[in-house]
Amino acid sequence: DSFGGFPSVWRDMMEVFNASQANQKLVQSLQELEQSFFPNQHNANWQILCEELVDPLKGWWPAGQYASSYVVPSKTFQFLAKCSIAERLKSVGVMNWRMNITNMVKGISSLRSNDATTYFDNIHSELVTYEHEYHQLKAATSLLELALWKCKIDESMPTIQCNNAGQKRKTNDHIIDLKIQCRINCGAGIIIPNVLPFLIADRD
């Protein structure tokens, strides 16, 4: 059974998570799964457990192919669970980047065992780069939206000030309404999607 060595992998993984005091929600989920699937470790169905824990990867991690694969399934599971690949990938909003990681994960099943560690490191390094670049991308688009909003306000402000001269209270109310309308009508919804391709680095 290719999952026979999984109990020791599980114990090592839990020790790492507990020692780091991080990912407490993940630790709690793992403990609940442990109680549900193998209260008696000698009778545990390790394959069912692995497939349950990587359920978020269903559809792009071909678990069934690993029966004849060079890479031990438990090693793949340990990498995917430890690095939270599926959950982290959801936060990357660029489709091409997500597809690249997805295709790299799919390629695990064709690896020889002695190549797995380097390949896992490459996947994780690529994901870390995408996460960093996506954070910068979101910051850039936020600044662009603020700039467009400010330009729209500057265009509209002289008009409302002239129309409401001498009516300070009404002017203040109108300015608030104006700023709201300017944000809606600043064109960010059209301009930003067209600018994004130029902000996204070409990493093909």
PDB file of C-alpha atoms in Angstrom:
ATOM      1  CA  ASP A   1       0.000   0.000   0.000  1.00  0.00           C
ATOM      2  CA  SER A   2       1.639   3.262  -1.133  1.00  0.00           C
ATOM      3  CA  PHE A   3      -0.059   5.051   1.783  1.00  0.00           C
ATOM      4  CA  GLY A   4       1.526   2.771   4.374  1.00  0.00           C
ATOM      5  CA  GLY A   5       4.106   5.342   5.400  1.00  0.00           C
ATOM      6  CA  PHE A   6       1.558   8.089   5.824  1.00  0.00           C
ATOM      7  CA  PRO A   7       1.075   7.805   9.637  1.00  0.00           C
ATOM      8  CA  SER A   8       4.639   9.001  10.264  1.00  0.00           C
ATOM      9  CA  VAL A   9       4.187  11.829   7.746  1.00  0.00           C
ATOM     10  CA  TRP A  10       0.979  12.848   9.511  1.00  0.00           C
ATOM     11  CA  ARG A  11       2.648  12.892  12.929  1.00  0.00           C
ATOM     12  CA  ASP A  12       5.571  14.961  11.642  1.00  0.00           C
ATOM     13  CA  MET A  13       3.220  17.431   9.967  1.00  0.00           C
ATOM     14  CA  MET A  14       1.115  17.880  13.103  1.00  0.00           C
ATOM     15  CA  GLU A  15       4.243  18.457  15.206  1.00  0.00           C
ATOM     16  CA  VAL A  16       5.387  21.190  12.822  1.00  0.00           C
ATOM     17  CA  PHE A  17       2.003  22.945  12.829  1.00  0.00           C
ATOM     18  CA  ASN A  18       1.622  22.722  16.618  1.00  0.00           C
ATOM     19  CA  ALA A  19       5.146  23.999  17.234  1.00  0.00           C
ATOM     20  CA  SER A  20       4.695  27.036  14.990  1.00  0.00           C
ATOM     21  CA  GLN A  21       1.439  28.152  16.666  1.00  0.00           C
ATOM     22  CA  ALA A  22       0.275  29.255  13.209  1.00  0.00           C
ATOM     23  CA  ASN A  23      -2.629  28.127  11.048  1.00  0.00           C
ATOM     24  CA  GLN A  24      -4.714  27.219  14.086  1.00  0.00           C
ATOM     25  CA  LYS A  25      -7.838  26.765  11.975  1.00  0.00           C
ATOM     26  CA  LEU A  26      -5.972  24.266   9.825  1.00  0.00           C
ATOM     27  CA  VAL A  27      -4.693  22.434  12.895  1.00  0.00           C
ATOM     28  CA  GLN A  28      -8.232  22.217  14.269  1.00  0.00           C
ATOM     29  CA  SER A  29      -9.508  20.844  10.958  1.00  0.00           C
ATOM     30  CA  LEU A  30      -6.732  18.254  10.876  1.00  0.00           C
ATOM     31  CA  GLN A  31      -7.490  17.150  14.410  1.00  0.00           C
ATOM     32  CA  GLU A  32     -11.193  16.786  13.566  1.00  0.00           C
ATOM     33  CA  LEU A  33     -10.315  14.705  10.525  1.00  0.00           C
ATOM     34  CA  GLU A  34      -7.986  12.573  12.629  1.00  0.00           C
ATOM     35  CA  GLN A  35     -10.795  11.790  15.054  1.00  0.00           C
ATOM     36  CA  SER A  36     -13.255  11.084  12.244  1.00  0.00           C
ATOM     37  CA  PHE A  37     -11.079   8.983   9.948  1.00  0.00           C
ATOM     38  CA  PHE A  38      -8.581   7.172  12.157  1.00  0.00           C
ATOM     39  CA  PRO A  39      -9.351   7.124  15.877  1.00  0.00           C
ATOM     40  CA  ASN A  40      -7.658   3.731  15.649  1.00  0.00           C
ATOM     41  CA  GLN A  41      -4.599   4.322  13.476  1.00  0.00           C
ATOM     42  CA  HIS A  42      -4.059   0.629  12.763  1.00  0.00           C
ATOM     43  CA  ASN A  43      -7.382   0.455  10.890  1.00  0.00           C
ATOM     44  CA  ALA A  44      -7.153   3.838   9.153  1.00  0.00           C
ATOM     45  CA  ASN A  45      -7.939   4.232   5.479  1.00  0.00           C
ATOM     46  CA  TRP A  46      -5.124   6.601   4.624  1.00  0.00           C
ATOM     47  CA  GLN A  47      -6.094   7.009   0.988  1.00  0.00           C
ATOM     48  CA  ILE A  48      -9.574   8.265   1.908  1.00  0.00           C
ATOM     49  CA  LEU A  49      -8.032  10.669   4.414  1.00  0.00           C
ATOM     50  CA  CYS A  50      -5.605  12.114   1.864  1.00  0.00           C
ATOM     51  CA  GLU A  51      -8.307  12.607  -0.735  1.00  0.00           C
ATOM     52  CA  GLU A  52     -10.578  14.298   1.823  1.00  0.00           C
ATOM     53  CA  LEU A  53      -7.868  16.736   2.905  1.00  0.00           C
ATOM     54  CA  VAL A  54      -7.007  17.737  -0.652  1.00  0.00           C
ATOM     55  CA  ASP A  55     -10.646  18.055  -1.682  1.00  0.00           C
ATOM     56  CA  PRO A  56     -10.130  21.785  -2.547  1.00  0.00           C
ATOM     57  CA  LEU A  57      -7.784  20.561  -5.285  1.00  0.00           C
ATOM     58  CA  LYS A  58     -10.380  18.285  -6.823  1.00  0.00           C
ATOM     59  CA  GLY A  59     -10.464  18.729 -10.572  1.00  0.00           C
ATOM     60  CA  TRP A  60      -6.842  19.803 -10.932  1.00  0.00           C
ATOM     61  CA  TRP A  61      -4.943  17.374  -8.728  1.00  0.00           C
ATOM     62  CA  PRO A  62      -5.443  13.979 -10.442  1.00  0.00           C
ATOM     63  CA  ALA A  63      -5.155  11.885  -7.291  1.00  0.00           C
ATOM     64  CA  GLY A  64      -6.168   8.693  -9.056  1.00  0.00           C
ATOM     65  CA  GLN A  65      -3.088   8.789 -11.269  1.00  0.00           C
ATOM     66  CA  TYR A  66      -0.692   8.355  -8.394  1.00  0.00           C
ATOM     67  CA  ALA A  67      -1.234   4.618  -8.022  1.00  0.00           C
ATOM     68  CA  SER A  68       1.329   4.006 -10.783  1.00  0.00           C
ATOM     69  CA  SER A  69       3.280   7.215 -10.340  1.00  0.00           C
ATOM     70  CA  TYR A  70       6.933   7.512  -9.450  1.00  0.00           C
ATOM     71  CA  VAL A  71       6.131  10.038  -6.720  1.00  0.00           C
ATOM     72  CA  VAL A  72       4.825   8.665  -3.419  1.00  0.00           C
ATOM     73  CA  PRO A  73       1.279  10.053  -2.908  1.00  0.00           C
ATOM     74  CA  SER A  74       1.883  10.868   0.758  1.00  0.00           C
ATOM     75  CA  LYS A  75       4.840  13.072  -0.210  1.00  0.00           C
ATOM     76  CA  THR A  76       2.643  14.992  -2.620  1.00  0.00           C
ATOM     77  CA  PHE A  77      -0.092  15.332  -0.019  1.00  0.00           C
ATOM     78  CA  GLN A  78       2.399  16.575   2.578  1.00  0.00           C
ATOM     79  CA  PHE A  79       3.614  19.297   0.221  1.00  0.00           C
ATOM     80  CA  LEU A  80       0.112  20.421  -0.819  1.00  0.00           C
ATOM     81  CA  ALA A  81      -1.195  20.494   2.754  1.00  0.00           C
ATOM     82  CA  LYS A  82       1.869  22.106   4.344  1.00  0.00           C
ATOM     83  CA  CYS A  83       2.008  24.926   1.776  1.00  0.00           C
ATOM     84  CA  SER A  84      -1.804  25.357   1.568  1.00  0.00           C
ATOM     85  CA  ILE A  85      -1.471  25.512  -2.208  1.00  0.00           C
ATOM     86  CA  ALA A  86      -5.196  25.372  -3.006  1.00  0.00           C
ATOM     87  CA  GLU A  87      -6.260  28.042  -0.518  1.00  0.00           C
ATOM     88  CA  ARG A  88      -3.408  30.411  -1.363  1.00  0.00           C
ATOM     89  CA  LEU A  89      -3.997  30.059  -5.062  1.00  0.00           C
ATOM     90  CA  LYS A  90      -7.568  31.315  -4.635  1.00  0.00           C
ATOM     91  CA  SER A  91      -6.205  34.671  -3.489  1.00  0.00           C
ATOM     92  CA  VAL A  92      -4.244  35.170  -6.719  1.00  0.00           C
ATOM     93  CA  GLY A  93      -6.636  36.986  -9.033  1.00  0.00           C
ATOM     94  CA  VAL A  94      -4.729  36.606 -12.307  1.00  0.00           C
ATOM     95  CA  MET A  95      -6.055  33.655 -14.295  1.00  0.00           C
ATOM     96  CA  ASN A  96      -2.837  32.971 -16.211  1.00  0.00           C
ATOM     97  CA  TRP A  97      -0.853  32.769 -12.984  1.00  0.00           C
ATOM     98  CA  ARG A  98      -3.368  30.400 -11.397  1.00  0.00           C
ATOM     99  CA  MET A  99      -3.340  28.188 -14.479  1.00  0.00           C
ATOM    100  CA  ASN A 100       0.453  28.035 -14.433  1.00  0.00           C
ATOM    101  CA  ILE A 101       0.495  26.755 -10.835  1.00  0.00           C
ATOM    102  CA  THR A 102      -2.350  24.365 -11.625  1.00  0.00           C
ATOM    103  CA  ASN A 103      -0.433  22.885 -14.557  1.00  0.00           C
ATOM    104  CA  MET A 104       2.706  22.568 -12.441  1.00  0.00           C
ATOM    105  CA  VAL A 105       0.756  20.634  -9.799  1.00  0.00           C
ATOM    106  CA  LYS A 106      -0.722  18.373 -12.472  1.00  0.00           C
ATOM    107  CA  GLY A 107       2.798  17.631 -13.621  1.00  0.00           C
ATOM    108  CA  ILE A 108       3.709  16.051 -10.270  1.00  0.00           C
ATOM    109  CA  SER A 109       2.255  12.690 -11.295  1.00  0.00           C
ATOM    110  CA  SER A 110       4.871  12.291 -14.059  1.00  0.00           C
ATOM    111  CA  LEU A 111       7.889  12.990 -11.821  1.00  0.00           C
ATOM    112  CA  ARG A 112      10.430  10.542 -10.537  1.00  0.00           C
ATOM    113  CA  SER A 113      10.726  10.498  -6.773  1.00  0.00           C
ATOM    114  CA  ASN A 114      14.247  11.974  -6.650  1.00  0.00           C
ATOM    115  CA  ASP A 115      13.052  15.001  -8.654  1.00  0.00           C
ATOM    116  CA  ALA A 116      10.043  15.735  -6.424  1.00  0.00           C
ATOM    117  CA  THR A 117      11.674  17.957  -3.781  1.00  0.00           C
ATOM    118  CA  THR A 118      13.183  20.356  -6.311  1.00  0.00           C
ATOM    119  CA  TYR A 119       9.925  20.452  -8.252  1.00  0.00           C
ATOM    120  CA  PHE A 120       7.905  21.168  -5.088  1.00  0.00           C
ATOM    121  CA  ASP A 121      10.312  24.017  -4.256  1.00  0.00           C
ATOM    122  CA  ASN A 122       9.814  25.439  -7.754  1.00  0.00           C
ATOM    123  CA  ILE A 123       6.026  25.370  -7.376  1.00  0.00           C
ATOM    124  CA  HIS A 124       6.167  27.083  -4.008  1.00  0.00           C
ATOM    125  CA  SER A 125       8.666  29.686  -5.204  1.00  0.00           C
ATOM    126  CA  GLU A 126       6.483  30.488  -8.207  1.00  0.00           C
ATOM    127  CA  LEU A 127       3.395  30.830  -6.007  1.00  0.00           C
ATOM    128  CA  VAL A 128       5.214  33.143  -3.577  1.00  0.00           C
ATOM    129  CA  THR A 129       6.266  35.325  -6.521  1.00  0.00           C
ATOM    130  CA  TYR A 130       2.695  35.471  -7.824  1.00  0.00           C
ATOM    131  CA  GLU A 131       1.358  36.368  -4.384  1.00  0.00           C
ATOM    132  CA  HIS A 132       3.859  39.220  -4.074  1.00  0.00           C
ATOM    133  CA  GLU A 133       3.194  40.517  -7.580  1.00  0.00           C
ATOM    134  CA  TYR A 134      -0.568  40.309  -7.111  1.00  0.00           C
ATOM    135  CA  HIS A 135      -0.314  42.334  -3.889  1.00  0.00           C
ATOM    136  CA  GLN A 136       1.614  45.005  -5.801  1.00  0.00           C
ATOM    137  CA  LEU A 137      -0.900  44.834  -8.638  1.00  0.00           C
ATOM    138  CA  LYS A 138      -3.823  45.458  -6.279  1.00  0.00           C
ATOM    139  CA  ALA A 139      -1.995  48.415  -4.732  1.00  0.00           C
ATOM    140  CA  ALA A 140      -1.318  49.881  -8.182  1.00  0.00           C
ATOM    141  CA  THR A 141      -4.933  49.533  -9.315  1.00  0.00           C
ATOM    142  CA  SER A 142      -6.153  51.137  -6.082  1.00  0.00           C
ATOM    143  CA  LEU A 143      -3.890  54.130  -6.678  1.00  0.00           C
ATOM    144  CA  LEU A 144      -5.086  54.360 -10.267  1.00  0.00           C
ATOM    145  CA  GLU A 145      -8.720  54.332  -9.143  1.00  0.00           C
ATOM    146  CA  LEU A 146      -8.023  57.095  -6.609  1.00  0.00           C
ATOM    147  CA  ALA A 147      -6.288  59.171  -9.286  1.00  0.00           C
ATOM    148  CA  LEU A 148      -9.231  58.798 -11.682  1.00  0.00           C
ATOM    149  CA  TRP A 149     -11.671  59.683  -8.917  1.00  0.00           C
ATOM    150  CA  LYS A 150      -9.629  62.773  -7.983  1.00  0.00           C
ATOM    151  CA  CYS A 151      -9.522  63.937 -11.613  1.00  0.00           C
ATOM    152  CA  LYS A 152     -13.289  63.587 -11.897  1.00  0.00           C
ATOM    153  CA  ILE A 153     -13.800  65.580  -8.698  1.00  0.00           C
ATOM    154  CA  ASP A 154     -11.467  68.325  -9.917  1.00  0.00           C
ATOM    155  CA  GLU A 155     -13.443  68.546 -13.168  1.00  0.00           C
ATOM    156  CA  SER A 156     -16.794  68.842 -11.398  1.00  0.00           C
ATOM    157  CA  MET A 157     -15.969  70.912  -8.313  1.00  0.00           C
ATOM    158  CA  PRO A 158     -15.847  74.411  -9.914  1.00  0.00           C
ATOM    159  CA  THR A 159     -19.343  73.930 -11.347  1.00  0.00           C
ATOM    160  CA  ILE A 160     -21.010  73.055  -8.060  1.00  0.00           C
ATOM    161  CA  GLN A 161     -19.173  75.826  -6.207  1.00  0.00           C
ATOM    162  CA  CYS A 162     -20.459  78.419  -8.694  1.00  0.00           C
ATOM    163  CA  ASN A 163     -23.998  77.087  -8.652  1.00  0.00           C
ATOM    164  CA  ASN A 164     -24.225  77.155  -4.848  1.00  0.00           C
ATOM    165  CA  ALA A 165     -22.349  80.347  -3.977  1.00  0.00           C
ATOM    166  CA  GLY A 166     -23.603  81.728  -0.680  1.00  0.00           C
ATOM    167  CA  GLN A 167     -25.353  78.489   0.324  1.00  0.00           C
ATOM    168  CA  LYS A 168     -22.673  76.861   2.481  1.00  0.00           C
ATOM    169  CA  ARG A 169     -24.783  74.091   4.021  1.00  0.00           C
ATOM    170  CA  LYS A 170     -26.313  73.052   0.722  1.00  0.00           C
ATOM    171  CA  THR A 171     -22.908  73.269  -0.935  1.00  0.00           C
ATOM    172  CA  ASN A 172     -21.382  70.861   1.578  1.00  0.00           C
ATOM    173  CA  ASP A 173     -24.212  68.393   1.046  1.00  0.00           C
ATOM    174  CA  HIS A 174     -23.850  68.688  -2.697  1.00  0.00           C
ATOM    175  CA  ILE A 175     -20.100  68.175  -2.489  1.00  0.00           C
ATOM    176  CA  ILE A 176     -20.604  64.890  -0.650  1.00  0.00           C
ATOM    177  CA  ASP A 177     -23.108  63.730  -3.260  1.00  0.00           C
ATOM    178  CA  LEU A 178     -20.803  64.932  -6.006  1.00  0.00           C
ATOM    179  CA  LYS A 179     -17.859  62.911  -4.698  1.00  0.00           C
ATOM    180  CA  ILE A 180     -19.995  59.784  -4.582  1.00  0.00           C
ATOM    181  CA  GLN A 181     -21.145  60.334  -8.159  1.00  0.00           C
ATOM    182  CA  CYS A 182     -17.625  61.101  -9.274  1.00  0.00           C
ATOM    183  CA  ARG A 183     -16.420  57.767  -7.952  1.00  0.00           C
ATOM    184  CA  ILE A 184     -19.165  55.988  -9.873  1.00  0.00           C
ATOM    185  CA  ASN A 185     -18.572  57.960 -13.069  1.00  0.00           C
ATOM    186  CA  CYS A 186     -14.779  58.275 -13.013  1.00  0.00           C
ATOM    187  CA  GLY A 187     -14.381  55.505 -15.595  1.00  0.00           C
ATOM    188  CA  ALA A 188     -12.323  53.166 -13.390  1.00  0.00           C
ATOM    189  CA  GLY A 189     -14.454  50.181 -14.379  1.00  0.00           C
ATOM    190  CA  ILE A 190     -13.489  50.700 -18.008  1.00  0.00           C
ATOM    191  CA  ILE A 191      -9.965  52.085 -17.735  1.00  0.00           C
ATOM    192  CA  ILE A 192      -8.479  49.704 -15.149  1.00  0.00           C
ATOM    193  CA  PRO A 193      -9.324  46.439 -17.012  1.00  0.00           C
ATOM    194  CA  ASN A 194      -7.673  47.891 -20.109  1.00  0.00           C
ATOM    195  CA  VAL A 195      -4.591  49.006 -18.176  1.00  0.00           C
ATOM    196  CA  LEU A 196      -4.158  45.721 -16.268  1.00  0.00           C
ATOM    197  CA  PRO A 197      -2.519  43.799 -19.146  1.00  0.00           C
ATOM    198  CA  PHE A 198       0.274  46.390 -19.139  1.00  0.00           C
ATOM    199  CA  LEU A 199       0.744  46.103 -15.355  1.00  0.00           C
ATOM    200  CA  ILE A 200       0.898  42.308 -15.335  1.00  0.00           C
ATOM    201  CA  ALA A 201       4.408  41.094 -15.999  1.00  0.00           C
ATOM    202  CA  ASP A 202       4.754  38.727 -18.950  1.00  0.00           C
ATOM    203  CA  ARG A 203       6.210  35.633 -17.300  1.00  0.00           C
ATOM    204  CA  ASP A 204       5.507  33.047 -19.982  1.00  0.00           C
TER     205      ASP A 204
END
